[in-house]
Amino acid sequence: YMNVNNFYLKVKRVIKEKRLFITLYQIIRDKTIRKILPYFRNKQMHENLNKFYSIKINNKDLKLIYTNQKTLSRNKTILTKEKQTINWIDGFELNHTLLDIGANLGLFSIYAATRNINVFSVEPMARNFNILTQNIIINQLYKYITPLNIGINDTTRINRFEIAYNIDGQSGHQILPEDSLSNNQYINILTYQLDDLVMEIMKIDPN
């Protein structure tokens, strides 16, 4: 009886210790996952932001960042989607300045910069502006492109900016009137009246 009882107590202790071990393992595992998961998430974002579409424009080799199918599609059609805009930019002279309003990823700004044209690239949407600025840096076009994370409106003030789709490369966002009843997602942004932007920031006489 004693031997059986001792055996039972040993088995019970082993089971208890095993449960304790499993519990400790689960705690350590969960804490480890919580610590390393942000690293992998940041790594994923970093890798996503470092996917490049390579293209040669005006004898310049460019790398254009893409983060999804939308941004990749925009990069691929930079020369073909709005051919009339490309032709219009081709008519610029070196002393001309391009004001690219609603620049999105800044592809037309980049095209103009490959022709050594000075550009003010206006894009209020933060996600698009982020890619725009990285494209400028990666392709060393900072001498020609001045990125502005603002909107254009009829007044120079803080305005409500409605986000149509919070996705890289998307368009369709809009500045809402002050009395708008829209419940869509939005952020408050600085907007410039066009003449104020031209005179105060671009330092050009609009007349």
PDB file of C-alpha atoms in Angstrom:
ATOM      1  CA  TYR A   1       0.000   0.000   0.000  1.00  0.00           C
ATOM      2  CA  MET A   2       2.832   2.377   0.935  1.00  0.00           C
ATOM      3  CA  ASN A   3       4.583   1.794  -2.365  1.00  0.00           C
ATOM      4  CA  VAL A   4       1.423   2.442  -4.329  1.00  0.00           C
ATOM      5  CA  ASN A   5       0.699   5.542  -2.268  1.00  0.00           C
ATOM      6  CA  ASN A   6       4.201   6.893  -2.756  1.00  0.00           C
ATOM      7  CA  PHE A   7       3.967   6.225  -6.468  1.00  0.00           C
ATOM      8  CA  TYR A   8       0.655   8.066  -6.613  1.00  0.00           C
ATOM      9  CA  LEU A   9       2.114  11.075  -4.774  1.00  0.00           C
ATOM     10  CA  LYS A  10       5.107  11.143  -7.119  1.00  0.00           C
ATOM     11  CA  VAL A  11       2.874  11.028 -10.174  1.00  0.00           C
ATOM     12  CA  LYS A  12       0.719  13.798  -8.733  1.00  0.00           C
ATOM     13  CA  ARG A  13       3.795  15.931  -8.067  1.00  0.00           C
ATOM     14  CA  VAL A  14       5.134  15.349 -11.564  1.00  0.00           C
ATOM     15  CA  ILE A  15       1.788  16.337 -13.082  1.00  0.00           C
ATOM     16  CA  LYS A  16       1.708  19.467 -10.917  1.00  0.00           C
ATOM     17  CA  GLU A  17       5.283  20.373 -11.895  1.00  0.00           C
ATOM     18  CA  LYS A  18       4.504  19.722 -15.541  1.00  0.00           C
ATOM     19  CA  ARG A  19       1.479  22.006 -15.351  1.00  0.00           C
ATOM     20  CA  LEU A  20       3.623  24.643 -13.675  1.00  0.00           C
ATOM     21  CA  PHE A  21       6.228  24.245 -16.414  1.00  0.00           C
ATOM     22  CA  ILE A  22       3.574  24.555 -19.120  1.00  0.00           C
ATOM     23  CA  THR A  23       2.145  27.659 -17.440  1.00  0.00           C
ATOM     24  CA  LEU A  24       5.600  29.245 -17.156  1.00  0.00           C
ATOM     25  CA  TYR A  25       6.302  28.337 -20.783  1.00  0.00           C
ATOM     26  CA  GLN A  26       3.064  29.961 -21.903  1.00  0.00           C
ATOM     27  CA  ILE A  27       3.830  33.140 -19.936  1.00  0.00           C
ATOM     28  CA  ILE A  28       7.356  33.366 -21.368  1.00  0.00           C
ATOM     29  CA  ARG A  29       6.074  32.566 -24.857  1.00  0.00           C
ATOM     30  CA  ASP A  30       3.340  35.222 -24.717  1.00  0.00           C
ATOM     31  CA  LYS A  31       5.708  37.867 -23.365  1.00  0.00           C
ATOM     32  CA  THR A  32       8.286  37.005 -26.031  1.00  0.00           C
ATOM     33  CA  ILE A  33       5.692  37.207 -28.791  1.00  0.00           C
ATOM     34  CA  ARG A  34       4.506  40.586 -27.527  1.00  0.00           C
ATOM     35  CA  LYS A  35       8.086  41.858 -27.567  1.00  0.00           C
ATOM     36  CA  ILE A  36       9.144  40.554 -30.963  1.00  0.00           C
ATOM     37  CA  LEU A  37       5.858  41.025 -32.847  1.00  0.00           C
ATOM     38  CA  PRO A  38       6.304  44.819 -33.234  1.00  0.00           C
ATOM     39  CA  TYR A  39       9.787  44.138 -34.618  1.00  0.00           C
ATOM     40  CA  PHE A  40       8.405  41.879 -37.343  1.00  0.00           C
ATOM     41  CA  ARG A  41       5.584  44.320 -38.049  1.00  0.00           C
ATOM     42  CA  ASN A  42       8.065  47.180 -38.424  1.00  0.00           C
ATOM     43  CA  LYS A  43      10.309  44.958 -40.527  1.00  0.00           C
ATOM     44  CA  GLN A  44       7.347  44.136 -42.769  1.00  0.00           C
ATOM     45  CA  MET A  45       6.520  47.846 -43.162  1.00  0.00           C
ATOM     46  CA  HIS A  46      10.159  48.625 -43.855  1.00  0.00           C
ATOM     47  CA  GLU A  47      10.357  45.893 -46.468  1.00  0.00           C
ATOM     48  CA  ASN A  48       7.095  47.041 -48.047  1.00  0.00           C
ATOM     49  CA  LEU A  49       8.404  50.581 -48.320  1.00  0.00           C
ATOM     50  CA  ASN A  50      11.534  49.326 -50.005  1.00  0.00           C
ATOM     51  CA  LYS A  51       9.972  47.592 -52.974  1.00  0.00           C
ATOM     52  CA  PHE A  52      11.008  49.469 -56.068  1.00  0.00           C
ATOM     53  CA  TYR A  53       9.757  49.741 -59.606  1.00  0.00           C
ATOM     54  CA  SER A  54      12.729  50.644 -61.810  1.00  0.00           C
ATOM     55  CA  ILE A  55      12.235  52.817 -64.871  1.00  0.00           C
ATOM     56  CA  LYS A  56      14.409  54.985 -67.116  1.00  0.00           C
ATOM     57  CA  ILE A  57      13.026  58.463 -67.834  1.00  0.00           C
ATOM     58  CA  ASN A  58      14.840  61.181 -69.767  1.00  0.00           C
ATOM     59  CA  ASN A  59      18.056  59.157 -69.548  1.00  0.00           C
ATOM     60  CA  LYS A  60      17.763  58.952 -65.747  1.00  0.00           C
ATOM     61  CA  ASP A  61      17.455  55.634 -63.927  1.00  0.00           C
ATOM     62  CA  LEU A  62      14.724  55.945 -61.291  1.00  0.00           C
ATOM     63  CA  LYS A  63      13.530  53.745 -58.451  1.00  0.00           C
ATOM     64  CA  LEU A  64       9.905  54.373 -57.518  1.00  0.00           C
ATOM     65  CA  ILE A  65       8.589  52.983 -54.248  1.00  0.00           C
ATOM     66  CA  TYR A  66       5.464  50.876 -54.232  1.00  0.00           C
ATOM     67  CA  THR A  67       3.609  49.449 -51.237  1.00  0.00           C
ATOM     68  CA  ASN A  68       0.581  47.856 -52.877  1.00  0.00           C
ATOM     69  CA  GLN A  69      -0.959  47.140 -56.280  1.00  0.00           C
ATOM     70  CA  LYS A  70      -2.350  50.670 -56.519  1.00  0.00           C
ATOM     71  CA  THR A  71       1.028  52.363 -56.103  1.00  0.00           C
ATOM     72  CA  LEU A  72       2.699  49.812 -58.384  1.00  0.00           C
ATOM     73  CA  SER A  73       0.094  50.486 -61.093  1.00  0.00           C
ATOM     74  CA  ARG A  74       0.653  54.240 -60.817  1.00  0.00           C
ATOM     75  CA  ASN A  75       4.403  53.747 -61.180  1.00  0.00           C
ATOM     76  CA  LYS A  76       4.018  51.524 -64.220  1.00  0.00           C
ATOM     77  CA  THR A  77       1.760  54.013 -66.027  1.00  0.00           C
ATOM     78  CA  ILE A  78       3.697  57.186 -65.212  1.00  0.00           C
ATOM     79  CA  LEU A  79       4.333  57.876 -68.920  1.00  0.00           C
ATOM     80  CA  THR A  80       1.079  56.577 -70.368  1.00  0.00           C
ATOM     81  CA  LYS A  81      -1.875  57.199 -68.021  1.00  0.00           C
ATOM     82  CA  GLU A  82      -2.021  60.961 -68.666  1.00  0.00           C
ATOM     83  CA  LYS A  83       0.020  61.411 -71.817  1.00  0.00           C
ATOM     84  CA  GLN A  84      -1.319  64.942 -72.307  1.00  0.00           C
ATOM     85  CA  THR A  85       0.150  65.987 -68.951  1.00  0.00           C
ATOM     86  CA  ILE A  86       3.533  64.539 -69.920  1.00  0.00           C
ATOM     87  CA  ASN A  87       3.394  66.420 -73.233  1.00  0.00           C
ATOM     88  CA  TRP A  88       2.480  69.618 -71.389  1.00  0.00           C
ATOM     89  CA  ILE A  89       5.451  69.265 -69.020  1.00  0.00           C
ATOM     90  CA  ASP A  90       7.706  68.617 -72.018  1.00  0.00           C
ATOM     91  CA  GLY A  91       6.849  72.139 -73.155  1.00  0.00           C
ATOM     92  CA  PHE A  92       8.312  73.712 -69.992  1.00  0.00           C
ATOM     93  CA  GLU A  93      11.509  75.717 -70.216  1.00  0.00           C
ATOM     94  CA  LEU A  94      14.253  75.513 -67.597  1.00  0.00           C
ATOM     95  CA  ASN A  95      13.228  78.802 -65.985  1.00  0.00           C
ATOM     96  CA  HIS A  96       9.633  77.612 -65.564  1.00  0.00           C
ATOM     97  CA  THR A  97       8.224  76.299 -62.253  1.00  0.00           C
ATOM     98  CA  LEU A  98       5.655  73.521 -61.976  1.00  0.00           C
ATOM     99  CA  LEU A  99       3.056  73.651 -59.198  1.00  0.00           C
ATOM    100  CA  ASP A 100       1.818  70.074 -58.844  1.00  0.00           C
ATOM    101  CA  ILE A 101      -1.429  70.301 -56.818  1.00  0.00           C
ATOM    102  CA  GLY A 102      -2.741  66.987 -55.555  1.00  0.00           C
ATOM    103  CA  ALA A 103       0.553  65.350 -56.439  1.00  0.00           C
ATOM    104  CA  ASN A 104      -0.360  61.966 -54.917  1.00  0.00           C
ATOM    105  CA  LEU A 105       2.900  59.950 -55.168  1.00  0.00           C
ATOM    106  CA  GLY A 106       4.554  62.856 -56.988  1.00  0.00           C
ATOM    107  CA  LEU A 107       5.085  61.060 -60.286  1.00  0.00           C
ATOM    108  CA  PHE A 108       4.534  64.107 -62.485  1.00  0.00           C
ATOM    109  CA  SER A 109       6.765  66.098 -60.144  1.00  0.00           C
ATOM    110  CA  ILE A 110       9.440  63.435 -60.566  1.00  0.00           C
ATOM    111  CA  TYR A 111       9.037  63.450 -64.336  1.00  0.00           C
ATOM    112  CA  ALA A 112       9.450  67.240 -64.410  1.00  0.00           C
ATOM    113  CA  ALA A 113      12.489  66.998 -62.149  1.00  0.00           C
ATOM    114  CA  THR A 114      14.168  64.601 -64.596  1.00  0.00           C
ATOM    115  CA  ARG A 115      14.014  67.516 -67.051  1.00  0.00           C
ATOM    116  CA  ASN A 116      15.680  69.811 -64.467  1.00  0.00           C
ATOM    117  CA  ILE A 117      12.463  71.772 -63.886  1.00  0.00           C
ATOM    118  CA  ASN A 118      11.793  73.207 -60.421  1.00  0.00           C
ATOM    119  CA  VAL A 119       8.650  71.794 -58.808  1.00  0.00           C
ATOM    120  CA  PHE A 120       6.480  72.578 -55.789  1.00  0.00           C
ATOM    121  CA  SER A 121       4.695  69.325 -55.070  1.00  0.00           C
ATOM    122  CA  VAL A 122       1.520  69.725 -52.972  1.00  0.00           C
ATOM    123  CA  GLU A 123      -0.019  66.634 -51.367  1.00  0.00           C
ATOM    124  CA  PRO A 124      -2.155  66.818 -48.176  1.00  0.00           C
ATOM    125  CA  MET A 125      -2.663  63.050 -47.725  1.00  0.00           C
ATOM    126  CA  ALA A 126       0.004  61.861 -45.277  1.00  0.00           C
ATOM    127  CA  ARG A 127       0.391  58.332 -46.656  1.00  0.00           C
ATOM    128  CA  ASN A 128       0.945  59.562 -50.207  1.00  0.00           C
ATOM    129  CA  PHE A 129       3.186  62.396 -49.017  1.00  0.00           C
ATOM    130  CA  ASN A 130       5.393  59.876 -47.219  1.00  0.00           C
ATOM    131  CA  ILE A 131       6.035  57.929 -50.427  1.00  0.00           C
ATOM    132  CA  LEU A 132       6.475  61.157 -52.408  1.00  0.00           C
ATOM    133  CA  THR A 133       9.250  62.387 -50.095  1.00  0.00           C
ATOM    134  CA  GLN A 134      10.996  59.002 -50.089  1.00  0.00           C
ATOM    135  CA  ASN A 135      10.949  58.956 -53.891  1.00  0.00           C
ATOM    136  CA  ILE A 136      12.580  62.395 -53.887  1.00  0.00           C
ATOM    137  CA  ILE A 137      15.314  61.271 -51.499  1.00  0.00           C
ATOM    138  CA  ILE A 138      16.020  57.890 -53.117  1.00  0.00           C
ATOM    139  CA  ASN A 139      16.315  59.452 -56.572  1.00  0.00           C
ATOM    140  CA  GLN A 140      18.225  62.489 -55.285  1.00  0.00           C
ATOM    141  CA  LEU A 141      15.759  64.980 -56.739  1.00  0.00           C
ATOM    142  CA  TYR A 142      15.692  67.267 -53.700  1.00  0.00           C
ATOM    143  CA  LYS A 143      17.423  69.990 -55.703  1.00  0.00           C
ATOM    144  CA  TYR A 144      14.373  70.298 -57.951  1.00  0.00           C
ATOM    145  CA  ILE A 145      11.329  69.207 -55.906  1.00  0.00           C
ATOM    146  CA  THR A 146       9.978  71.013 -52.839  1.00  0.00           C
ATOM    147  CA  PRO A 147       7.299  68.798 -51.215  1.00  0.00           C
ATOM    148  CA  LEU A 148       4.506  70.556 -49.310  1.00  0.00           C
ATOM    149  CA  ASN A 149       2.186  68.602 -47.014  1.00  0.00           C
ATOM    150  CA  ILE A 150      -0.685  71.099 -47.282  1.00  0.00           C
ATOM    151  CA  GLY A 151      -3.961  71.567 -49.113  1.00  0.00           C
ATOM    152  CA  ILE A 152      -5.163  74.271 -51.521  1.00  0.00           C
ATOM    153  CA  ASN A 153      -8.434  76.043 -50.741  1.00  0.00           C
ATOM    154  CA  ASP A 154     -10.080  79.445 -51.027  1.00  0.00           C
ATOM    155  CA  THR A 155      -8.722  80.492 -47.603  1.00  0.00           C
ATOM    156  CA  THR A 156      -5.412  80.163 -45.762  1.00  0.00           C
ATOM    157  CA  ARG A 157      -6.390  78.460 -42.521  1.00  0.00           C
ATOM    158  CA  ILE A 158      -6.916  75.097 -40.832  1.00  0.00           C
ATOM    159  CA  ASN A 159      -9.520  73.066 -42.711  1.00  0.00           C
ATOM    160  CA  ARG A 160     -11.178  69.689 -42.410  1.00  0.00           C
ATOM    161  CA  PHE A 161      -9.740  67.163 -44.871  1.00  0.00           C
ATOM    162  CA  GLU A 162     -11.885  64.108 -45.549  1.00  0.00           C
ATOM    163  CA  ILE A 163     -10.036  60.844 -46.182  1.00  0.00           C
ATOM    164  CA  ALA A 164     -11.882  58.856 -48.840  1.00  0.00           C
ATOM    165  CA  TYR A 165      -9.725  55.729 -48.485  1.00  0.00           C
ATOM    166  CA  ASN A 166      -6.842  55.442 -46.034  1.00  0.00           C
ATOM    167  CA  ILE A 167      -4.725  53.503 -48.525  1.00  0.00           C
ATOM    168  CA  ASP A 168      -1.419  54.361 -50.209  1.00  0.00           C
ATOM    169  CA  GLY A 169      -1.884  55.778 -53.700  1.00  0.00           C
ATOM    170  CA  GLN A 170      -5.600  56.486 -53.359  1.00  0.00           C
ATOM    171  CA  SER A 171      -7.155  59.758 -54.473  1.00  0.00           C
ATOM    172  CA  GLY A 172     -10.626  61.245 -54.085  1.00  0.00           C
ATOM    173  CA  HIS A 173      -9.966  62.978 -50.751  1.00  0.00           C
ATOM    174  CA  GLN A 174     -11.486  66.422 -50.312  1.00  0.00           C
ATOM    175  CA  ILE A 175     -11.497  69.556 -48.187  1.00  0.00           C
ATOM    176  CA  LEU A 176     -14.896  69.920 -46.542  1.00  0.00           C
ATOM    177  CA  PRO A 177     -16.779  73.148 -45.845  1.00  0.00           C
ATOM    178  CA  GLU A 178     -16.862  74.215 -42.202  1.00  0.00           C
ATOM    179  CA  ASP A 179     -20.561  73.372 -41.838  1.00  0.00           C
ATOM    180  CA  SER A 180     -20.234  69.910 -43.396  1.00  0.00           C
ATOM    181  CA  LEU A 181     -22.270  67.161 -41.718  1.00  0.00           C
ATOM    182  CA  SER A 182     -20.159  64.341 -43.141  1.00  0.00           C
ATOM    183  CA  ASN A 183     -19.276  61.592 -40.654  1.00  0.00           C
ATOM    184  CA  ASN A 184     -16.454  60.170 -42.741  1.00  0.00           C
ATOM    185  CA  GLN A 185     -12.913  59.954 -41.354  1.00  0.00           C
ATOM    186  CA  TYR A 186     -10.977  63.198 -41.582  1.00  0.00           C
ATOM    187  CA  ILE A 187      -7.976  65.130 -40.295  1.00  0.00           C
ATOM    188  CA  ASN A 188      -7.454  68.863 -39.817  1.00  0.00           C
ATOM    189  CA  ILE A 189      -4.829  70.245 -42.182  1.00  0.00           C
ATOM    190  CA  LEU A 190      -3.310  73.574 -43.130  1.00  0.00           C
ATOM    191  CA  THR A 191      -4.661  74.890 -46.424  1.00  0.00           C
ATOM    192  CA  TYR A 192      -3.331  77.807 -48.452  1.00  0.00           C
ATOM    193  CA  GLN A 193      -5.223  80.141 -50.704  1.00  0.00           C
ATOM    194  CA  LEU A 194      -3.491  79.811 -54.073  1.00  0.00           C
ATOM    195  CA  ASP A 195      -2.245  83.412 -54.288  1.00  0.00           C
ATOM    196  CA  ASP A 196      -0.860  83.179 -50.737  1.00  0.00           C
ATOM    197  CA  LEU A 197       1.026  80.015 -51.643  1.00  0.00           C
ATOM    198  CA  VAL A 198       2.458  81.499 -54.820  1.00  0.00           C
ATOM    199  CA  MET A 199       3.574  84.763 -53.175  1.00  0.00           C
ATOM    200  CA  GLU A 200       4.575  83.584 -49.682  1.00  0.00           C
ATOM    201  CA  ILE A 201       6.018  80.131 -50.333  1.00  0.00           C
ATOM    202  CA  MET A 202       6.962  80.013 -53.997  1.00  0.00           C
ATOM    203  CA  LYS A 203       7.972  83.692 -54.004  1.00  0.00           C
ATOM    204  CA  ILE A 204       6.460  84.268 -57.427  1.00  0.00           C
ATOM    205  CA  ASP A 205       4.341  87.254 -58.447  1.00  0.00           C
ATOM    206  CA  PRO A 206       1.014  85.739 -59.597  1.00  0.00           C
ATOM    207  CA  ASN A 207       0.480  88.711 -61.904  1.00  0.00           C
TER     208      ASN A 207
END
